[in-house]
Coordinates of C-alpha atoms in Angstrom, one line a residue:
Chain C
M47 CA 0.1 0.2 0.1
E48 CA 3.0 2.1 1.2
V49 CA 5.1 1.5 -2.3
T50 CA 2.8 2.0 -4.5
V51 CA 1.4 5.3 -2.8
G52 CA 4.8 6.5 -3.1
V53 CA 5.3 5.5 -6.7
V54 CA 2.1 7.1 -7.5
G55 CA 2.9 9.9 -5.9
L56 CA 6.2 10.1 -6.8
Y57 CA 4.9 10.0 -10.4
V58 CA 1.9 12.9 -9.9
L59 CA 4.9 14.8 -8.6
N60 CA 7.0 14.3 -11.5
A61 CA 3.8 14.8 -13.4
V62 CA 3.0 19.0 -11.6
L63 CA 6.7 19.2 -11.6
A64 CA 6.2 19.7 -15.8
E65 CA 4.0 21.9 -15.6
T66 CA 5.3 24.2 -13.1
S67 CA 8.7 24.4 -12.8
R68 CA 9.7 23.4 -16.5
D69 CA 13.2 24.2 -15.5
F70 CA 14.2 22.4 -13.2
M71 CA 12.9 19.6 -15.0
A72 CA 15.5 20.6 -18.0
A73 CA 17.6 20.7 -15.7
T74 CA 21.2 18.7 -16.8
V75 CA 21.9 15.2 -15.3
V76 CA 24.4 14.5 -17.2
G77 CA 25.7 14.7 -21.1
P78 CA 21.5 15.2 -22.5
L79 CA 20.1 14.0 -19.9
N80 CA 17.5 15.7 -18.4
V81 CA 15.8 15.6 -14.4
G82 CA 12.6 14.4 -16.4
F83 CA 14.0 11.9 -18.7
A84 CA 15.7 10.8 -15.7
L85 CA 12.4 10.7 -13.7
A86 CA 10.8 8.8 -16.2
L87 CA 14.0 6.1 -16.2
F88 CA 14.1 6.0 -12.3
L89 CA 9.5 5.2 -12.6
L90 CA 9.8 2.7 -14.8
A91 CA 12.5 1.3 -12.9
A92 CA 10.8 1.9 -9.8
T93 CA 7.4 0.0 -11.0
V94 CA 9.2 -3.0 -12.1
G95 CA 11.2 -2.9 -8.5
A96 CA 8.1 -2.8 -6.5
T97 CA 5.5 -5.3 -8.0
Q98 CA 9.2 -8.0 -8.2
W99 CA 10.1 -5.9 -4.8
H100 CA 6.5 -6.9 -3.3
G101 CA 5.9 -10.8 -4.5
R102 CA 8.7 -12.2 -3.0
R103 CA 8.2 -10.8 -0.1
E104 CA 4.4 -12.2 0.0
T105 CA 5.6 -15.4 -1.2
R106 CA 8.2 -15.3 1.2
R107 CA 5.2 -15.1 4.4
Chain M
M90 CA 4.7 4.2 -47.5
T91 CA 5.6 3.0 -51.5
S92 CA 8.6 0.5 -50.3
T93 CA 5.8 -1.7 -48.7
T94 CA 3.5 -1.7 -51.5
H95 CA 4.8 -4.5 -52.7
H96 CA 5.4 -6.5 -49.9
Y97 CA 1.7 -6.4 -48.5
A98 CA 1.1 -10.3 -50.6
V99 CA 3.9 -11.1 -47.6
L100 CA 2.2 -10.1 -44.7
V101 CA -1.2 -11.2 -46.2
V102 CA 0.2 -15.1 -46.6
F103 CA 2.2 -14.9 -43.1
L104 CA -2.0 -13.9 -41.6
F105 CA -2.7 -17.3 -43.1
F106 CA -0.6 -18.7 -41.8
V107 CA -1.0 -17.7 -38.5
V108 CA -4.9 -18.0 -38.3
G109 CA -4.7 -21.1 -39.7
A110 CA -2.1 -22.2 -36.8
L111 CA -4.0 -20.4 -34.2
F112 CA -7.4 -22.2 -35.5
L113 CA -5.4 -25.9 -35.9
S114 CA -4.1 -25.5 -31.9
V115 CA -7.3 -24.1 -30.8
W116 CA -9.2 -27.1 -32.9
A117 CA -6.7 -30.2 -32.3
A118 CA -6.4 -28.1 -27.9
S119 CA -8.3 -30.5 -24.6
Y120 CA -11.4 -28.6 -24.2
R121 CA -14.0 -29.3 -21.0
D122 CA -17.2 -27.5 -22.6
T123 CA -17.3 -25.7 -19.0
T124 CA -18.4 -22.0 -18.3
S125 CA -15.1 -21.7 -16.3
D126 CA -13.2 -23.2 -19.5
F127 CA -14.6 -21.0 -21.5
Y128 CA -14.1 -17.6 -19.3
I129 CA -10.9 -18.1 -17.4
G130 CA -9.4 -21.6 -19.0
G131 CA -10.0 -22.7 -15.9
G132 CA -8.2 -21.5 -13.7
R133 CA -5.3 -23.9 -14.6
L134 CA -2.9 -22.0 -16.6
T135 CA 0.9 -21.5 -15.5
A136 CA 2.1 -18.0 -13.5
T137 CA 4.7 -17.3 -16.9
R138 CA 1.6 -17.7 -19.5
N139 CA 0.3 -15.7 -17.6
G140 CA 2.6 -13.0 -17.1
L141 CA 2.8 -12.7 -21.0
A142 CA -0.7 -13.0 -21.6
L143 CA -1.2 -10.6 -19.8
F144 CA 2.0 -8.5 -21.7
G145 CA -0.4 -9.2 -24.7
D146 CA -3.9 -8.3 -23.2
Y147 CA -2.9 -4.6 -22.4
M148 CA 0.2 -3.9 -25.5
S149 CA -2.3 -2.4 -28.0
A150 CA -2.2 -0.6 -31.9
A151 CA -1.3 2.6 -29.1
A152 CA 2.1 0.9 -27.0
L153 CA 3.8 0.1 -30.7
L154 CA 2.6 2.1 -33.2
G155 CA 1.0 5.4 -31.0
N156 CA 3.2 5.9 -29.0
P157 CA 6.2 5.8 -30.4
G158 CA 4.4 8.7 -32.7
L159 CA 3.9 11.7 -30.0
L160 CA 6.7 10.8 -28.8
A161 CA 8.4 11.4 -31.9
L162 CA 7.1 14.5 -32.5
N163 CA 5.8 15.4 -28.8
G164 CA 10.1 14.6 -27.8
Y165 CA 9.2 15.2 -23.7
D166 CA 5.4 16.0 -24.1
G167 CA 4.7 12.1 -25.2
I168 CA 6.4 11.0 -21.9
P169 CA 3.2 10.1 -19.6
Y170 CA 1.5 8.0 -23.3
V171 CA 5.0 5.6 -22.4
L172 CA 5.5 6.3 -19.1
G173 CA 1.6 6.3 -17.4
P174 CA 0.5 2.7 -18.3
A175 CA 3.2 0.8 -17.2
V176 CA 3.3 3.0 -13.2
A177 CA -0.2 2.1 -13.5
W178 CA 1.5 -1.9 -12.9
T179 CA 1.4 -0.2 -9.2
V180 CA -1.3 0.4 -9.0
I181 CA -2.7 -3.5 -10.3
G182 CA -0.1 -5.3 -9.0
L183 CA 0.3 -4.3 -5.2
L184 CA -3.6 -3.4 -4.3
V185 CA -5.4 -5.1 -6.1
A186 CA -4.3 -8.1 -8.5
E187 CA -4.5 -10.4 -4.8
R188 CA -7.9 -9.2 -3.0
F189 CA -9.6 -9.0 -6.8
H190 CA -8.4 -12.8 -7.4
A191 CA -9.6 -13.9 -4.3
T192 CA -13.1 -12.8 -4.6
G193 CA -15.6 -13.9 -7.3
R194 CA -15.2 -16.3 -10.0
F195 CA -14.8 -14.3 -13.4
T196 CA -16.4 -10.8 -12.6
V197 CA -16.6 -7.8 -11.6
G198 CA -19.4 -8.1 -10.6
D199 CA -18.7 -11.3 -9.6
S200 CA -16.0 -9.6 -7.1
L201 CA -18.6 -7.1 -5.4
A202 CA -21.7 -9.7 -5.6
D203 CA -20.6 -11.2 -3.0
R204 CA -20.5 -8.5 -0.7
L205 CA -23.7 -6.0 -1.8
R206 CA -27.2 -7.5 -3.2
P207 CA -26.1 -9.2 -5.7
R208 CA -28.6 -8.1 -8.8
S209 CA -27.6 -4.7 -8.5
A210 CA -23.6 -5.1 -8.1
H211 CA -24.2 -7.8 -11.3
L212 CA -26.4 -4.9 -13.1
A213 CA -23.7 -1.9 -12.1
A214 CA -21.0 -3.8 -13.1
G215 CA -22.2 -5.2 -15.6
I216 CA -23.1 -1.6 -18.1
A217 CA -19.8 -0.4 -17.1
T218 CA -18.1 -3.1 -17.8
V219 CA -19.3 -3.3 -21.2
V220 CA -18.9 0.4 -21.7
V221 CA -15.4 -0.2 -21.5
C222 CA -14.8 -3.3 -23.6
L223 CA -17.4 -1.1 -26.4
M224 CA -15.3 2.0 -26.3
Y225 CA -12.1 -0.2 -25.8
L226 CA -12.7 -2.9 -28.8
V227 CA -13.7 0.8 -31.3
A228 CA -9.9 2.2 -30.2
Q229 CA -8.5 -1.6 -31.9
L230 CA -11.1 -1.7 -35.2
V231 CA -10.4 2.1 -35.9
A232 CA -6.7 1.2 -35.4
A233 CA -7.2 -1.6 -38.1
G234 CA -8.3 -0.1 -40.6
A235 CA -6.0 3.0 -40.2
L236 CA -3.0 0.2 -41.0
A237 CA -4.7 -0.9 -44.0
A238 CA -2.9 2.3 -46.2
P239 CA 0.4 2.1 -44.4
I240 CA 1.3 -1.7 -44.0
L241 CA -1.6 -2.8 -46.4
G242 CA -0.9 -0.2 -49.4
V243 CA -4.2 -0.5 -50.8
H244 CA -6.2 2.9 -50.1
G245 CA -9.5 4.6 -49.5
T246 CA -12.6 3.8 -47.3
T247 CA -14.0 1.0 -48.5
A248 CA -10.2 -1.1 -48.1
E249 CA -10.4 0.1 -44.6
R250 CA -14.1 -0.8 -43.9
V251 CA -12.9 -4.6 -45.4
V252 CA -9.9 -4.6 -42.9
I253 CA -12.2 -3.8 -40.4
V254 CA -15.1 -6.3 -41.0
S255 CA -12.8 -8.8 -41.9
L256 CA -10.9 -8.4 -38.7
G257 CA -13.6 -8.2 -36.6
S258 CA -15.4 -11.7 -38.2
L259 CA -12.3 -13.1 -37.6
M260 CA -12.3 -12.9 -34.2
I261 CA -15.9 -13.4 -33.6
L262 CA -15.7 -16.8 -34.4
Y263 CA -12.2 -17.7 -32.9
V264 CA -13.7 -16.4 -29.8
I265 CA -16.7 -18.1 -30.1
I266 CA -15.0 -21.7 -31.0
G267 CA -12.4 -21.2 -28.6
G268 CA -12.9 -19.4 -25.6
M269 CA -10.2 -18.2 -22.8
P270 CA -7.6 -21.2 -23.9
A271 CA -7.5 -19.3 -27.0
T272 CA -8.3 -16.0 -26.6
T273 CA -4.3 -17.0 -24.1
M274 CA -3.0 -18.2 -27.2
V275 CA -2.9 -14.9 -29.3
Q276 CA -2.1 -13.0 -27.4
C277 CA 1.1 -15.3 -25.2
F278 CA 2.2 -15.5 -29.8
K279 CA 2.2 -12.0 -30.3
A280 CA 3.9 -11.4 -26.8
V281 CA 6.6 -12.7 -27.9
I282 CA 6.6 -11.5 -31.4
M283 CA 5.6 -7.8 -30.9
L284 CA 8.5 -8.6 -27.7
A285 CA 11.3 -10.4 -30.3
G286 CA 10.2 -7.4 -32.7
G287 CA 10.6 -4.4 -30.8
T288 CA 14.3 -4.7 -29.1
V289 CA 15.5 -6.4 -32.7
A290 CA 14.2 -2.7 -33.7
A291 CA 15.7 -0.6 -30.7
L292 CA 19.0 -3.0 -30.8
M293 CA 19.1 -0.8 -34.3
V294 CA 18.9 2.3 -34.0
L295 CA 20.9 2.1 -30.3
A296 CA 23.7 0.6 -32.7
R297 CA 23.4 3.3 -35.5
F298 CA 23.9 6.1 -33.5
R299 CA 26.8 3.9 -31.7
W300 CA 25.2 3.0 -28.5
N301 CA 25.4 6.1 -26.8
P302 CA 22.3 7.0 -25.9
G303 CA 23.4 11.0 -25.6
A304 CA 24.1 10.7 -29.0
L305 CA 20.5 9.9 -29.9
L306 CA 18.8 12.3 -27.2
D307 CA 21.1 15.2 -28.7
T308 CA 20.4 14.7 -32.7
A309 CA 16.5 14.7 -31.9
A310 CA 16.7 17.2 -31.2
H311 CA 18.7 18.6 -33.0
R312 CA 16.6 17.4 -34.9
S313 CA 13.4 18.2 -34.1
G314 CA 13.6 21.9 -34.7
H315 CA 12.8 22.5 -31.2
G316 CA 16.3 22.7 -29.7
D317 CA 16.9 21.7 -26.6
A318 CA 13.1 22.1 -26.1
F319 CA 12.1 19.2 -27.7
L320 CA 13.2 17.2 -24.1
R321 CA 11.9 19.2 -21.9
P322 CA 7.7 19.6 -20.9
G323 CA 5.9 22.5 -23.1
V324 CA 6.2 21.2 -26.4
R325 CA 2.6 19.7 -27.0
F326 CA 0.8 21.2 -24.0
G327 CA 1.9 24.3 -24.1
S328 CA 1.9 27.0 -20.7
A329 CA -2.0 28.0 -20.6
V330 CA -3.6 26.3 -17.6
A331 CA -6.1 24.2 -19.5
S332 CA -3.6 22.5 -21.6
K333 CA -1.4 21.8 -18.0
L334 CA -4.5 20.8 -15.9
D335 CA -5.6 18.7 -19.9
S336 CA -2.6 16.6 -19.1
L337 CA -2.6 15.6 -15.3
S338 CA -5.7 14.4 -16.2
L339 CA -4.6 12.4 -19.3
Q340 CA -1.6 10.6 -16.8
L341 CA -4.0 10.6 -13.5
T342 CA -6.1 8.6 -15.6
L343 CA -3.7 6.5 -17.3
V344 CA -1.8 5.7 -14.4
L345 CA -5.6 4.6 -12.7
G346 CA -7.7 3.3 -15.8
A347 CA -6.0 -0.3 -16.0
A348 CA -6.0 -1.2 -12.4
G349 CA -10.2 -0.8 -14.1
L350 CA -9.9 -2.3 -17.2
P351 CA -11.7 -5.8 -17.0
H352 CA -10.4 -7.4 -19.4
L353 CA -7.3 -7.1 -17.4
L354 CA -9.1 -7.4 -14.4
M355 CA -10.4 -11.3 -16.0
R356 CA -6.8 -12.1 -16.6
I357 CA -6.5 -12.7 -12.8
H358 CA -8.4 -14.8 -12.6
T359 CA -7.6 -17.6 -15.3
V360 CA -3.9 -18.8 -12.4
S361 CA -5.2 -20.4 -10.1
T362 CA -3.3 -19.1 -6.7
A363 CA -2.3 -15.9 -5.0
R364 CA 0.9 -16.9 -5.7
D365 CA 0.4 -17.8 -9.2
V366 CA -1.1 -14.2 -9.1
R367 CA 1.8 -12.3 -8.4
R368 CA 4.2 -14.3 -10.7
S369 CA 2.0 -13.5 -13.2
I370 CA 2.4 -9.4 -12.2
R371 CA 6.1 -9.9 -11.8
W372 CA 6.3 -11.4 -15.3
A373 CA 4.3 -8.9 -16.4
T374 CA 5.1 -5.9 -15.4
A375 CA 9.3 -6.2 -16.2
L376 CA 7.7 -7.5 -19.3
I377 CA 5.4 -3.7 -20.0
C378 CA 8.3 -1.6 -18.2
S379 CA 11.4 -3.3 -21.0
F380 CA 8.2 -2.5 -23.5
A381 CA 8.1 1.2 -22.3
L382 CA 12.0 1.7 -23.2
I383 CA 12.0 0.0 -26.5
G384 CA 9.0 1.9 -27.2
G385 CA 11.2 5.1 -25.9
V386 CA 13.8 4.4 -27.5
L387 CA 12.1 3.4 -30.9
G388 CA 10.4 7.0 -30.9
I389 CA 13.2 9.5 -29.7
G390 CA 15.2 6.5 -32.4
A391 CA 12.2 7.9 -35.0
A392 CA 13.1 12.1 -34.5
A393 CA 17.0 11.6 -34.6
V394 CA 17.0 9.0 -38.0
L395 CA 13.8 11.0 -40.1
G396 CA 13.2 13.8 -38.5
P397 CA 9.3 15.8 -37.7
H398 CA 9.1 16.7 -41.2
R399 CA 8.7 13.1 -43.0
I400 CA 7.1 11.8 -39.7
F401 CA 4.3 14.1 -40.2
T402 CA 3.7 13.9 -44.0
D403 CA 3.5 10.9 -43.3
S404 CA 0.7 11.2 -40.7
P405 CA -0.3 14.0 -38.7
S406 CA -1.0 12.1 -35.9
G407 CA 2.4 10.0 -35.9
N408 CA 1.2 6.6 -36.7
T409 CA 3.2 5.6 -38.5
A410 CA 6.1 6.7 -37.4
V411 CA 7.3 3.0 -36.1
L412 CA 7.1 1.5 -39.7
L413 CA 9.0 4.6 -41.3
L414 CA 11.9 4.3 -38.5
A415 CA 11.4 0.5 -39.9
S416 CA 11.5 1.2 -43.0
D417 CA 14.4 3.4 -42.5
L418 CA 16.9 0.8 -40.6
G419 CA 16.1 -2.5 -41.8
G420 CA 14.5 -2.0 -45.1
S421 CA 11.1 -3.8 -45.9
L422 CA 12.3 -6.9 -43.8
L423 CA 11.6 -4.9 -40.6
V424 CA 8.0 -3.5 -41.8
T425 CA 6.9 -6.2 -42.6
L426 CA 7.8 -7.5 -39.2
L427 CA 6.9 -4.7 -37.3
A428 CA 3.8 -4.2 -39.6
C429 CA 2.8 -8.8 -39.0
V430 CA 3.4 -7.6 -35.0
A431 CA 0.9 -4.8 -35.5
F432 CA -1.9 -7.1 -37.1
A433 CA -0.9 -9.4 -34.1
T434 CA -0.7 -6.8 -31.4
I435 CA -5.0 -5.7 -32.7
L436 CA -5.8 -9.6 -32.8
A437 CA -4.5 -9.9 -29.4
V438 CA -6.0 -7.2 -27.6
V439 CA -9.4 -8.5 -30.1
A440 CA -9.5 -11.5 -28.4
G441 CA -9.3 -10.0 -25.1
V442 CA -10.9 -7.9 -24.7
T443 CA -14.2 -9.4 -26.8
L444 CA -14.0 -11.8 -24.3
T445 CA -14.9 -9.9 -21.5
A446 CA -17.2 -8.0 -22.7
A447 CA -19.0 -11.3 -24.4
T448 CA -18.1 -12.5 -19.9
A449 CA -20.1 -9.8 -18.9
L450 CA -22.7 -9.9 -20.8
A451 CA -24.4 -13.1 -20.4
H452 CA -21.9 -13.6 -17.2
D453 CA -23.3 -10.7 -14.9
L454 CA -26.3 -9.3 -17.3
Y455 CA -27.8 -12.0 -17.9
G456 CA -27.3 -14.8 -15.7
G457 CA -26.7 -12.2 -13.0
V458 CA -29.7 -10.0 -13.1
I459 CA -32.3 -11.3 -16.3
V460 CA -32.0 -14.5 -14.5
R461 CA -30.9 -14.6 -11.2
G462 CA -28.3 -17.2 -11.8
A463 CA -30.8 -20.0 -12.7
I464 CA -29.8 -21.0 -14.9
S465 CA -27.7 -24.1 -16.1
Q466 CA -23.5 -24.3 -17.4
R467 CA -25.1 -25.3 -21.3
R468 CA -27.0 -22.7 -21.5
E469 CA -24.6 -20.0 -19.6
L470 CA -22.4 -21.1 -22.3
V471 CA -24.6 -21.1 -25.7
V472 CA -25.4 -17.4 -24.0
A473 CA -21.9 -16.1 -23.7
R474 CA -21.4 -17.5 -27.1
A475 CA -24.6 -15.7 -28.5
A476 CA -22.7 -12.5 -26.4
V477 CA -19.1 -12.9 -28.0
L478 CA -21.3 -12.8 -31.4
L479 CA -23.3 -9.1 -31.0
I480 CA -20.4 -7.8 -29.5
G481 CA -18.5 -8.0 -31.9
V482 CA -20.9 -7.0 -34.6
V483 CA -21.5 -4.1 -32.8
A484 CA -18.1 -2.6 -32.2
T485 CA -17.4 -3.5 -35.5
A486 CA -21.0 -1.8 -36.5
L487 CA -19.4 1.3 -34.4
S488 CA -15.8 0.9 -36.0
L489 CA -17.2 2.3 -39.5
F490 CA -18.8 4.6 -38.2
A491 CA -16.5 5.3 -35.8
R492 CA -13.9 5.9 -38.2
D493 CA -12.3 8.8 -38.5
L494 CA -12.1 9.6 -34.9
S495 CA -8.4 9.8 -33.0
I496 CA -7.4 6.4 -31.8
S497 CA -5.6 8.1 -28.8
F498 CA -9.3 10.0 -27.6
L499 CA -11.3 6.1 -27.9
I500 CA -8.9 4.9 -25.5
G501 CA -8.6 7.7 -22.8
L502 CA -12.0 7.2 -23.0
A503 CA -11.5 3.7 -22.3
F504 CA -9.3 4.4 -19.1
A505 CA -11.5 7.7 -18.1
V506 CA -14.2 5.6 -18.0
A507 CA -12.3 2.3 -15.8
A508 CA -10.9 5.1 -12.9
S509 CA -13.9 7.1 -12.1
A510 CA -16.3 4.2 -12.6
I511 CA -14.9 1.2 -12.1
L512 CA -11.7 2.0 -10.2
P513 CA -13.5 3.2 -7.1
A514 CA -15.9 0.5 -6.2
L515 CA -13.6 -1.8 -6.7
L516 CA -11.3 -0.2 -4.5
Y517 CA -14.1 0.4 -1.5
R518 CA -15.0 -3.0 -2.4
L519 CA -11.4 -5.1 -1.0
Y520 CA -10.7 -2.7 1.1
W521 CA -13.9 -1.1 2.7
K522 CA -15.9 -2.7 4.8
G523 CA -18.1 -0.5 4.9
F524 CA -18.9 0.0 1.3
T525 CA -22.7 -0.3 0.6
T526 CA -25.4 -1.5 -2.0
R527 CA -26.1 2.4 -2.5
G528 CA -22.3 3.5 -3.0
A529 CA -21.5 0.8 -5.3
N530 CA -24.5 2.4 -7.7
W531 CA -23.9 5.9 -6.9
S532 CA -20.1 5.5 -7.7
V533 CA -19.8 3.7 -10.6
Y534 CA -23.3 5.5 -12.2
G535 CA -22.5 8.5 -11.2
G536 CA -18.7 7.7 -12.2
L537 CA -19.9 6.8 -15.9
F538 CA -22.5 9.3 -16.6
S539 CA -20.4 11.9 -15.8
C540 CA -17.4 10.5 -18.3
L541 CA -19.9 10.7 -20.6
L542 CA -21.5 13.9 -20.0
L543 CA -18.1 15.8 -19.6
I544 CA -17.1 14.3 -22.8
A545 CA -20.2 15.1 -24.9
L546 CA -19.4 18.8 -23.0
S547 CA -15.2 19.0 -24.1
P548 CA -13.6 20.3 -26.9
Q549 CA -12.7 16.9 -28.3
V550 CA -16.6 16.7 -29.0
S551 CA -17.1 19.6 -30.2
G552 CA -16.0 23.8 -30.3
T553 CA -12.5 22.9 -32.5
P554 CA -11.8 22.9 -36.4
S555 CA -10.1 19.6 -35.1
A556 CA -13.3 18.2 -33.1
M557 CA -15.7 15.8 -33.5
L558 CA -18.8 18.3 -34.6
P559 CA -16.4 21.7 -35.7
H560 CA -19.4 23.0 -36.8
A561 CA -21.4 22.8 -33.4
D562 CA -20.5 24.6 -30.1
F563 CA -21.4 23.3 -26.6
A564 CA -18.3 22.7 -25.6
A565 CA -18.6 24.4 -21.9
F566 CA -16.6 21.6 -20.5
P567 CA -12.3 23.0 -21.1
L568 CA -11.0 19.8 -20.0
R569 CA -10.1 17.1 -23.3
N570 CA -9.8 14.7 -20.7
P571 CA -12.0 14.4 -17.6
G572 CA -10.1 12.2 -15.3
L573 CA -9.2 15.1 -13.0
V574 CA -12.7 16.1 -12.2
T575 CA -14.7 12.4 -12.6
V576 CA -12.3 10.0 -10.7
P577 CA -12.5 12.4 -7.3
F578 CA -15.9 12.7 -7.5
G579 CA -16.6 8.6 -8.8
F580 CA -14.6 7.5 -5.4
F581 CA -16.9 10.4 -3.4
L582 CA -20.4 8.7 -4.6
G583 CA -19.1 5.7 -3.2
W584 CA -18.4 7.1 0.2
L585 CA -21.4 8.9 0.8
G586 CA -23.8 6.3 -0.4
S587 CA -22.5 4.6 2.4
V588 CA -22.0 6.2 4.6
L589 CA -26.0 7.5 4.0
D590 CA -26.7 4.3 3.6
R591 CA -25.9 3.2 6.7
R592 CA -27.2 6.3 7.8
G593 CA -30.2 5.8 7.0
E594 CA -30.9 1.7 8.6
G595 CA -28.7 2.6 11.0
L596 CA -26.7 -0.7 10.4
P597 CA -24.3 -1.8 7.9
R598 CA -26.4 -3.7 5.3
R599 CA -24.9 -6.3 2.8

């Protein structure tokens, strides 16, 4: 539950940031990779991570 | 797309073999004639196969063609279309899947009915399911029609209609004969070739840029004509307040709507244990997120290799960007491969959604409402097969009229209704003991009708040159996507109805 709220919350935050602080989203991370693209990649990884973690934890119980 | 025109013969031969093989394997498969086998394959599927099939059920033509095209034309502003449906799997996987599997047998209606008054629960869930499925089906069939010109090389209204009608009737026949086992088969097949085709194309893009993603991004930004603005928010949605809210609304709908899509929910019942549910979700999520990455590479790659001008002149919506890219990278062989993938994709999704809508008609509306459960398996199976025919014919007929509607508009609509009418009732049912029948009715019908009303009043339908009715103007609601209003509204009505219900009765009622 908390993890879902966390990931979906980050997703909504990402969406709000894209609308309100565009300069922040355009800030450089590495080379042409900016914060916006980095956040998108992170969210994909977090989604996979969350479902893998949840699946393993519940199965071990 | 003249380079592909003479290859349509290859595609036709390919489709002929695939369809022949599918029908043969269904005919040869051991199959018991029970409702449980027809709806959910007896619940005996392995987790790995169900994971693949979930991927095959979920990834539509939009994921392969539409979204990369949007990304290629709009840069950063295309990301929500790719990202939202992937992140949605945290909601499905962590909140919904296991609890849904533990309640009910086949449909959303079953899940609601085992705690609420069965007849109204089946009625409400059945209606919402049929509406969502029909919108989804029409979107897929319109997409199939739109592919006729660029892939088969045939042009004109008649050609599109022929493609829509033949695909529609093919899948009706297939689902009537094979039910869920056959649907699973076509979805697994599609998942494998879609992952393979997508991976090959994405690797070819990266190879073109010497395995340097930075060079890919730089070239895309440079060629787009927007410069660095291509990689930051604002290209598509602009900076007006309404368009910013619209973007938020769309993203909310995409991330929540998937968990209310009935065809995914029904698929969760095809495995037998909670452990297998979790394993199928892990497979499906990993595959879907990988494909989101592949779609991202294809979209940015199309912008970098082709430039927006070539993409836009071939199709203003960007739907053919991936095919153009394929023809540039791998010539006609790769185009033919991806064209086959695109058709297999549509076939698989149409099969899954048709089966789900037919189950809602036969099991919820006929079995649960009209005859109130007094029905033999044999008879319900006959009704279910007739329902497949009915849904298939209605969807095909609607698609012939909806040819001019944007595919992403239709998909957005289906997600919005799923998020506002189905998801609130489902989450309340799974997590809140105080949820009552009145709460369920209010949230399902309230979510459904508010969604349909706001869409009718939106700029998608009237008031703008690109609207459905460009000459009329009754667009009182400024957003194209109603989710920002209707999703909270659906949750609010579910709560309000339940609280009032209990206060009126003095104690919780069934």
